[in-house]
PDB file of C-alpha atoms in Angstrom:
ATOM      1  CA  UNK A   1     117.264 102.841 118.700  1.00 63.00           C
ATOM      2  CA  UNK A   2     115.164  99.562 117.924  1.00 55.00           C
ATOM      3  CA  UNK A   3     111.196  99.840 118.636  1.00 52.00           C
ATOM      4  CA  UNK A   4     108.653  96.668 118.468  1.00 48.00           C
ATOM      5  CA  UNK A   5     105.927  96.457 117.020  1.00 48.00           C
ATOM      6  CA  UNK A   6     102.824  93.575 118.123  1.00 41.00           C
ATOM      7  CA  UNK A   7     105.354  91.909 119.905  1.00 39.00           C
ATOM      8  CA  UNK A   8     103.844  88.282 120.183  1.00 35.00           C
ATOM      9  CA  UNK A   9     105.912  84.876 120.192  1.00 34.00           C
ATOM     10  CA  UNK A  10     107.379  83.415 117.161  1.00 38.00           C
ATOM     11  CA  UNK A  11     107.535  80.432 116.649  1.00 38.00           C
ATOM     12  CA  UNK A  12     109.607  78.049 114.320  1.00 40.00           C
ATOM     13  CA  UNK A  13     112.293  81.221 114.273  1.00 41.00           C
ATOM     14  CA  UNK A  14     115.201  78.431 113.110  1.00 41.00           C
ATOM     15  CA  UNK A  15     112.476  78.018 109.738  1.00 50.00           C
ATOM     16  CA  UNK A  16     112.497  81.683 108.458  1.00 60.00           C
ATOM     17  CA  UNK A  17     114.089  82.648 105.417  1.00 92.00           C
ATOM     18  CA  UNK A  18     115.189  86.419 105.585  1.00 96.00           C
ATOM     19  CA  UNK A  19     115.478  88.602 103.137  1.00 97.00           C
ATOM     20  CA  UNK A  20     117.152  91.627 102.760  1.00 98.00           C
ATOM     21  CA  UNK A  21     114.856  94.332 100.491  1.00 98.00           C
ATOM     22  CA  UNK A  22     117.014  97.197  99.050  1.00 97.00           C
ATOM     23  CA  UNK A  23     113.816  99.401  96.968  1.00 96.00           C
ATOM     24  CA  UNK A  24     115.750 101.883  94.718  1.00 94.00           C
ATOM     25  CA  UNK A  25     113.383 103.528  92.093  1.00 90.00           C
ATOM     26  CA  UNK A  26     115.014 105.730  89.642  1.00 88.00           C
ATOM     27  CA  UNK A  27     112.436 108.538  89.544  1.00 75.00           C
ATOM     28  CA  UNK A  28     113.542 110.559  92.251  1.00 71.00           C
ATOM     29  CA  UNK A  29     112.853 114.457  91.961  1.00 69.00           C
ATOM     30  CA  UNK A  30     114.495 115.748  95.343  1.00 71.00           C
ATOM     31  CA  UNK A  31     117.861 114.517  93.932  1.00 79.00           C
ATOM     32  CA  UNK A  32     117.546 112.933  90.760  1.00 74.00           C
ATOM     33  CA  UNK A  33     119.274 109.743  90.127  1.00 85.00           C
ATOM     34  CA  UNK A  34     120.036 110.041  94.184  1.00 90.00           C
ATOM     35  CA  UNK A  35     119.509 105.754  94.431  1.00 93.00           C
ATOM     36  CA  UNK A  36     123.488 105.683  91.852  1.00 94.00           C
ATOM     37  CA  UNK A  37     124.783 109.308  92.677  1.00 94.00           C
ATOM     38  CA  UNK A  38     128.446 109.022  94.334  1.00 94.00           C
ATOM     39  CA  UNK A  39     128.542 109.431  98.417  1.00 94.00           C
ATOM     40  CA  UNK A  40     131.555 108.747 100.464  1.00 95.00           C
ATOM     41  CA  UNK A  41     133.092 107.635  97.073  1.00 95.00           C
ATOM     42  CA  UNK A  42     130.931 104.783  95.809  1.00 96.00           C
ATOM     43  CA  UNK A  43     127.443 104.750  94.458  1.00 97.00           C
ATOM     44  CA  UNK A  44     124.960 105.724  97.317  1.00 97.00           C
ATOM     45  CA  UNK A  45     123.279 102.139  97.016  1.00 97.00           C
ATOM     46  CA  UNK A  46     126.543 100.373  97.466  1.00 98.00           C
ATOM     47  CA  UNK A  47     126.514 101.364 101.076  1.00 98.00           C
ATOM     48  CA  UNK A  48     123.557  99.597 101.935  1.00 98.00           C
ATOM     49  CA  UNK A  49     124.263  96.727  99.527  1.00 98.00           C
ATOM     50  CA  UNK A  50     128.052  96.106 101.047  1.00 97.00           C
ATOM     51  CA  UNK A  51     126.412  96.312 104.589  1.00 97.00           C
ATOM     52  CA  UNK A  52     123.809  93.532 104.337  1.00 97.00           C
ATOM     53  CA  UNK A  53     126.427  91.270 103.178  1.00 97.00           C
ATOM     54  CA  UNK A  54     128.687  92.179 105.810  1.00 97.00           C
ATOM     55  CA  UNK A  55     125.997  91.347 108.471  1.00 96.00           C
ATOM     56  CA  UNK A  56     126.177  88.221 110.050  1.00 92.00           C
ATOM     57  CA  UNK A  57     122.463  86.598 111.461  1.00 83.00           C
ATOM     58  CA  UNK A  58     121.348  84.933 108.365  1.00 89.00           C
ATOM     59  CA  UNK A  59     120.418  87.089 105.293  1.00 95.00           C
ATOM     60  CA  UNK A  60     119.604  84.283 102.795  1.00 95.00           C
ATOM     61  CA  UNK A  61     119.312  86.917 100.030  1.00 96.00           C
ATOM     62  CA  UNK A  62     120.125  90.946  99.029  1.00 97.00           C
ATOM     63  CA  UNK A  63     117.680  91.891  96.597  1.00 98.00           C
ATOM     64  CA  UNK A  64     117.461  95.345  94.795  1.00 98.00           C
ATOM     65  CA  UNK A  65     114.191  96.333  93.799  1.00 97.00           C
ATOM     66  CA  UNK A  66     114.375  99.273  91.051  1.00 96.00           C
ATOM     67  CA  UNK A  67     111.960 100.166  87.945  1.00 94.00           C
ATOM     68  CA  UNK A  68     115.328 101.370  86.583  1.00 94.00           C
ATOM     69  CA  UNK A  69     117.626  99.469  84.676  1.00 95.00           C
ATOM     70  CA  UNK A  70     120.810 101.517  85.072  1.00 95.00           C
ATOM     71  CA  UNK A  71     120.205 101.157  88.852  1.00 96.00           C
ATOM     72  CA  UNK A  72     119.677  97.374  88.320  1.00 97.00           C
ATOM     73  CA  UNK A  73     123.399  97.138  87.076  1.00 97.00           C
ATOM     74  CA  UNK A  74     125.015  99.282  89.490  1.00 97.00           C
ATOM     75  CA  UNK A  75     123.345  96.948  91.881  1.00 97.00           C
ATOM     76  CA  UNK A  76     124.385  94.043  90.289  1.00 98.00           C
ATOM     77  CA  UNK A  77     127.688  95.122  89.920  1.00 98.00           C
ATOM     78  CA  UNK A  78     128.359  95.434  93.747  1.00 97.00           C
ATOM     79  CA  UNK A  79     127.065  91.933  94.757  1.00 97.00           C
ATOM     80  CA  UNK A  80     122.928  92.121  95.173  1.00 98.00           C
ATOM     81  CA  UNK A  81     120.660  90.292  93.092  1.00 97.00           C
ATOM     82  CA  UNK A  82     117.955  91.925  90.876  1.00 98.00           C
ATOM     83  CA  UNK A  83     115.514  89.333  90.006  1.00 97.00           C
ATOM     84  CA  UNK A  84     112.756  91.125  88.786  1.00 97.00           C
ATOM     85  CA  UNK A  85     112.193  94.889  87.370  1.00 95.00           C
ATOM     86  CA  UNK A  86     109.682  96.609  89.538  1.00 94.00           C
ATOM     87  CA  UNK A  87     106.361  97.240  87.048  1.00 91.00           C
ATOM     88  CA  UNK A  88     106.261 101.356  86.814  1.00 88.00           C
ATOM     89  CA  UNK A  89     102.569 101.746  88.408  1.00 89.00           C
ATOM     90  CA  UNK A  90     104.684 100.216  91.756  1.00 87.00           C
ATOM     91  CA  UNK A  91     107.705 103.247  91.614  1.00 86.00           C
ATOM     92  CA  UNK A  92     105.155 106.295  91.479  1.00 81.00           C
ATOM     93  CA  UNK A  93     105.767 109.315  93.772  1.00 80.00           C
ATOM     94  CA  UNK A  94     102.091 108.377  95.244  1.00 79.00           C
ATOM     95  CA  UNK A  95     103.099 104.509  95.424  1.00 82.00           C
ATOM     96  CA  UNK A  96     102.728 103.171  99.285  1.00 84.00           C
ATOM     97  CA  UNK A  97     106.438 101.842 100.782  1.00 86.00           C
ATOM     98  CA  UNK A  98     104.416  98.744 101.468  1.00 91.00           C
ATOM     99  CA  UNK A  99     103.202  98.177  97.508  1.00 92.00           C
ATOM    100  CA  UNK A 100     106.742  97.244  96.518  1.00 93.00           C
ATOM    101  CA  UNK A 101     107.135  94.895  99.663  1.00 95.00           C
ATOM    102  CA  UNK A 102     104.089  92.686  99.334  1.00 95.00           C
ATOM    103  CA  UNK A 103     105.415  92.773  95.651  1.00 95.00           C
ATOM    104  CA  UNK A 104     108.495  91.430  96.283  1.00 96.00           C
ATOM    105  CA  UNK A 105     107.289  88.577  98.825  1.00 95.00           C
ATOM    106  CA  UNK A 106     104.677  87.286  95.850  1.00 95.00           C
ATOM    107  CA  UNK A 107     107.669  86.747  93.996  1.00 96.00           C
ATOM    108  CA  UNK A 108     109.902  85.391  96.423  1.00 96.00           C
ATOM    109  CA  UNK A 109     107.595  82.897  98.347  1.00 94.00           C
ATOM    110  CA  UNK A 110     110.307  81.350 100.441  1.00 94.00           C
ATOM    111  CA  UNK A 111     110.877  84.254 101.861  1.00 96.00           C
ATOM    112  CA  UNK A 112     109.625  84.203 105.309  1.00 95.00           C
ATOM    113  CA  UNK A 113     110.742  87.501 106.741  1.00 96.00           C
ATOM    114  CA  UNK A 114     111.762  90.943 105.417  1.00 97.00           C
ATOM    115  CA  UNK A 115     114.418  93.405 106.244  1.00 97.00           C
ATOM    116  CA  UNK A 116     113.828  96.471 104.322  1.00 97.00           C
ATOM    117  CA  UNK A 117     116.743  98.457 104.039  1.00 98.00           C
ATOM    118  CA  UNK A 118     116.102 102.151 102.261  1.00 96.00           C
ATOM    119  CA  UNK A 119     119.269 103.221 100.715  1.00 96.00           C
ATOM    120  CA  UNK A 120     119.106 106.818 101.897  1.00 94.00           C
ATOM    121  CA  UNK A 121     120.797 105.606 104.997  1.00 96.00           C
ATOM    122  CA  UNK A 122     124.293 104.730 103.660  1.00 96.00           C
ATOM    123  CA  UNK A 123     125.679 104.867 107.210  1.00 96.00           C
ATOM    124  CA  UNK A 124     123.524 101.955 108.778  1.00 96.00           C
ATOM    125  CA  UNK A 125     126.112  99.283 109.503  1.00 96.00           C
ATOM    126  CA  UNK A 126     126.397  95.705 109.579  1.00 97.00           C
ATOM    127  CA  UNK A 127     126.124  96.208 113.420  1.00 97.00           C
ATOM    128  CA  UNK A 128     123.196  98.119 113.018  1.00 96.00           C
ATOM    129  CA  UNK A 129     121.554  95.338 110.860  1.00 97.00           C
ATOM    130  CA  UNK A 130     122.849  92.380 113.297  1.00 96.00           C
ATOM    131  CA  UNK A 131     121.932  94.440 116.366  1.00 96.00           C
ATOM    132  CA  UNK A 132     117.980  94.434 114.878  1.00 96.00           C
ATOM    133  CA  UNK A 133     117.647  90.602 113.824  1.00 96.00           C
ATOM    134  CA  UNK A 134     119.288  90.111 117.542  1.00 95.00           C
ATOM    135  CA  UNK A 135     116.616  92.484 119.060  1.00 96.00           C
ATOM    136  CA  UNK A 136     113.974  90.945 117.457  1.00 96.00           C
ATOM    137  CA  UNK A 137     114.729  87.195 117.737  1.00 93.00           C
ATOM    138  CA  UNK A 138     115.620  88.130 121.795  1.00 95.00           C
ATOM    139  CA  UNK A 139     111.545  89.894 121.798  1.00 95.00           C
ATOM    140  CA  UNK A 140     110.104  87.488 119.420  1.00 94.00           C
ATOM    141  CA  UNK A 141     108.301  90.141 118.055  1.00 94.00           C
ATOM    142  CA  UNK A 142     106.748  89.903 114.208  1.00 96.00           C
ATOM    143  CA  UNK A 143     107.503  93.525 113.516  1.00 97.00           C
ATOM    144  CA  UNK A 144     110.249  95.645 114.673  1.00 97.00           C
ATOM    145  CA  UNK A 145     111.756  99.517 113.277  1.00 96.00           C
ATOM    146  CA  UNK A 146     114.645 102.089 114.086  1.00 96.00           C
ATOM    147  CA  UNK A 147     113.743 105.059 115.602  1.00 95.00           C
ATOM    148  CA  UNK A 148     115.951 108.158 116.554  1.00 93.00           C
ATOM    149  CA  UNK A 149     114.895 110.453 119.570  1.00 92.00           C
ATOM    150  CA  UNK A 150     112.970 113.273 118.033  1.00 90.00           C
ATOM    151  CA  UNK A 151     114.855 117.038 118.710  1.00 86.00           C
ATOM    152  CA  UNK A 152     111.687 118.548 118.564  1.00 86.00           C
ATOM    153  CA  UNK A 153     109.333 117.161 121.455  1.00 86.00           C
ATOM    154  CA  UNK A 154     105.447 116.694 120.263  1.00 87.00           C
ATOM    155  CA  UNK A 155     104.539 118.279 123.898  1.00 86.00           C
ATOM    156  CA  UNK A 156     105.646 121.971 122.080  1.00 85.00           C
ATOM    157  CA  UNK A 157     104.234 121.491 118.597  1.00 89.00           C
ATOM    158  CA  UNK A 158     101.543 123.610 117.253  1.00 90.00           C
ATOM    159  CA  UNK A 159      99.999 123.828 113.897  1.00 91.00           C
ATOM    160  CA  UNK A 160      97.753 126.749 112.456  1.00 95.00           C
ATOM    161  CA  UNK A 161      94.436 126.277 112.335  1.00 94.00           C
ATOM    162  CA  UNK A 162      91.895 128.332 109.959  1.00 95.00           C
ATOM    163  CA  UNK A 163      91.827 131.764 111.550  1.00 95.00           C
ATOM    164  CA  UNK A 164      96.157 131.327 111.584  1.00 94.00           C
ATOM    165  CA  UNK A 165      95.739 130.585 115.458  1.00 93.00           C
ATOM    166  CA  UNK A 166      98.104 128.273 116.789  1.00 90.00           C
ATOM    167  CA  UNK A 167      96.731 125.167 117.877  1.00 89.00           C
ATOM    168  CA  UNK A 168      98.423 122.499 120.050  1.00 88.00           C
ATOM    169  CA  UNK A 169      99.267 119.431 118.181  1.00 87.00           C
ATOM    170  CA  UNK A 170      98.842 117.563 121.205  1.00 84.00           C
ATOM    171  CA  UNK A 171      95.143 117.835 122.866  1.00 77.00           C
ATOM    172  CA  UNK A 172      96.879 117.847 126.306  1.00 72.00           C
ATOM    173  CA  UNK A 173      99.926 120.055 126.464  1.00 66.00           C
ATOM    174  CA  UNK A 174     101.885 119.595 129.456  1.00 69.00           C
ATOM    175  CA  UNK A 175     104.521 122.803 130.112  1.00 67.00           C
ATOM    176  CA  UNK A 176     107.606 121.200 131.082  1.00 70.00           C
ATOM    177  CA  UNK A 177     111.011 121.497 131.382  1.00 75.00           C
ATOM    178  CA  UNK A 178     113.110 119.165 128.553  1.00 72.00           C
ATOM    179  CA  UNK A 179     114.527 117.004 130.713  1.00 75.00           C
ATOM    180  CA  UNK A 180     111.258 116.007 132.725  1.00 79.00           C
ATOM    181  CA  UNK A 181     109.584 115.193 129.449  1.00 83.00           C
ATOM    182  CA  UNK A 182     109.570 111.362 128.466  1.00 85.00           C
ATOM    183  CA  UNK A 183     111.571 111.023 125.552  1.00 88.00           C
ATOM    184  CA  UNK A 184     109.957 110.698 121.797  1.00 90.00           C
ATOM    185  CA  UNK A 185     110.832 109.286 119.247  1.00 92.00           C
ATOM    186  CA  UNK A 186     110.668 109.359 115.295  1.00 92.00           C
ATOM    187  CA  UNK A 187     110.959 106.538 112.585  1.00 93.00           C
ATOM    188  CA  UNK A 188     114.485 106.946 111.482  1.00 93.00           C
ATOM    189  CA  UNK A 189     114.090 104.957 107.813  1.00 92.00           C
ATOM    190  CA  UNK A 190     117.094 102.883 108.083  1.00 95.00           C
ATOM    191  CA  UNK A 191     115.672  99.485 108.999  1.00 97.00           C
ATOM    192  CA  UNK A 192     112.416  97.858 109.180  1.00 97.00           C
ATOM    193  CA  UNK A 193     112.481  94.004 109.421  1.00 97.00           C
ATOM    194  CA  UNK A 194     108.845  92.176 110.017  1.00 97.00           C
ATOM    195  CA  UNK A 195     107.642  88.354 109.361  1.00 96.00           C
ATOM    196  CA  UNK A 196     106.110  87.636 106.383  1.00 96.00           C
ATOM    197  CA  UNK A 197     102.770  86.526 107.718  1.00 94.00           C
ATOM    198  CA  UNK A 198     102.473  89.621 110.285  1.00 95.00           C
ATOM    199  CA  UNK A 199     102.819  91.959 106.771  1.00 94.00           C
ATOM    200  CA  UNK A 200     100.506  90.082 104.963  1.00 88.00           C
ATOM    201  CA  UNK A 201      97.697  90.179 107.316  1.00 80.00           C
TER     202      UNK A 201
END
């Protein structure tokens, strides 16, 4: 599914500039060297690479952004550009997803907006990516995510508090059945796409 975010006319949309993010640091410690390790028969990064030039809607550029340089040429060799080498204090395990972003647009100024693709979702499409820019040009919204309906619904999470009680999570619990609860939903991770000037604010 495709949420909005601020969704505010956008003017000028035949001026922007997209470009497609791919941020791959190598210091993974879940799965190390996850970004390069084979899935599906290529490199896990290829997926996402291959799909953003499959995807028709505009994508000026496909740039990897990696602190890694054995990840730069596996990029590299499967079509996306690596223009810079990500400084090390931006691929931290306490580094904000928006840090390598903003770095990214300072260096690409004629970039005017940003689809960030994360390449632990190797099976987002080139549907999935022209269904978004679609979504969001039809909206003109300055900000707009993937979400997937949650399995777990908020309305019957708890958390322990101090004493080990259990606690609602939400502060007004409703006891219903599933299917009379609205549905919720999670960020999913596979695309986030968002005007330059809405991020930068």
């Amino acid at each position: 599914g495709i949420g909005a975010a601020s969704c505010s006319i956008r003017p000028n949309a035949c001026l922007m500039t997209l470009l497609a993010l791919i941020p791959a640091r190598g210091g993974s410690k879940g799965i190390p060297r996850k970004n390069i390790r084979t899935f599906a028969g290529q490199p896990l990064i290829a997926h996402t690479i291959r799909a953003a030039h499959q995807a028709l809607g505009g994508i000026a550029r496909v740039v990897v952004s990696t602190d890694d340089s054995e990840i730069a040429e596996v990029a590299l060799q499967w079509g996306a550009e690596v223009p810079f080498i990500r400084p090390s204090e931006l691929a931290a395990d306490t580094t904000s997803g928006i840090d390598p972003v903003l770095h990214a647009l300072d260096l690409i100024p004629e970039a005017t907006q940003i689809l960030l693709l994360q390449p632990t979702s190797p099976l987002r499409t080139s549907a999935d990516i022209e269904g978004i820019l679609a979504f969001k040009d039809r909206k003109g919204c300055p900000a707009v995510v993937s979400v997937t309906e949650t399995s777990k619904h908020p309305q019957w999470m708890v958390y322990l508090n101090s004493q080990n009680e259990l606690m609602p999570v939400l502060s007004s619990q409703v006891s219903k059945n599933r299917q009379q609860l609205d549905p919720a939903y999670v960020l999913n991770g596979a695309l986030y796409l968002a005007d330059k000037s809405w991020l930068q604010d």
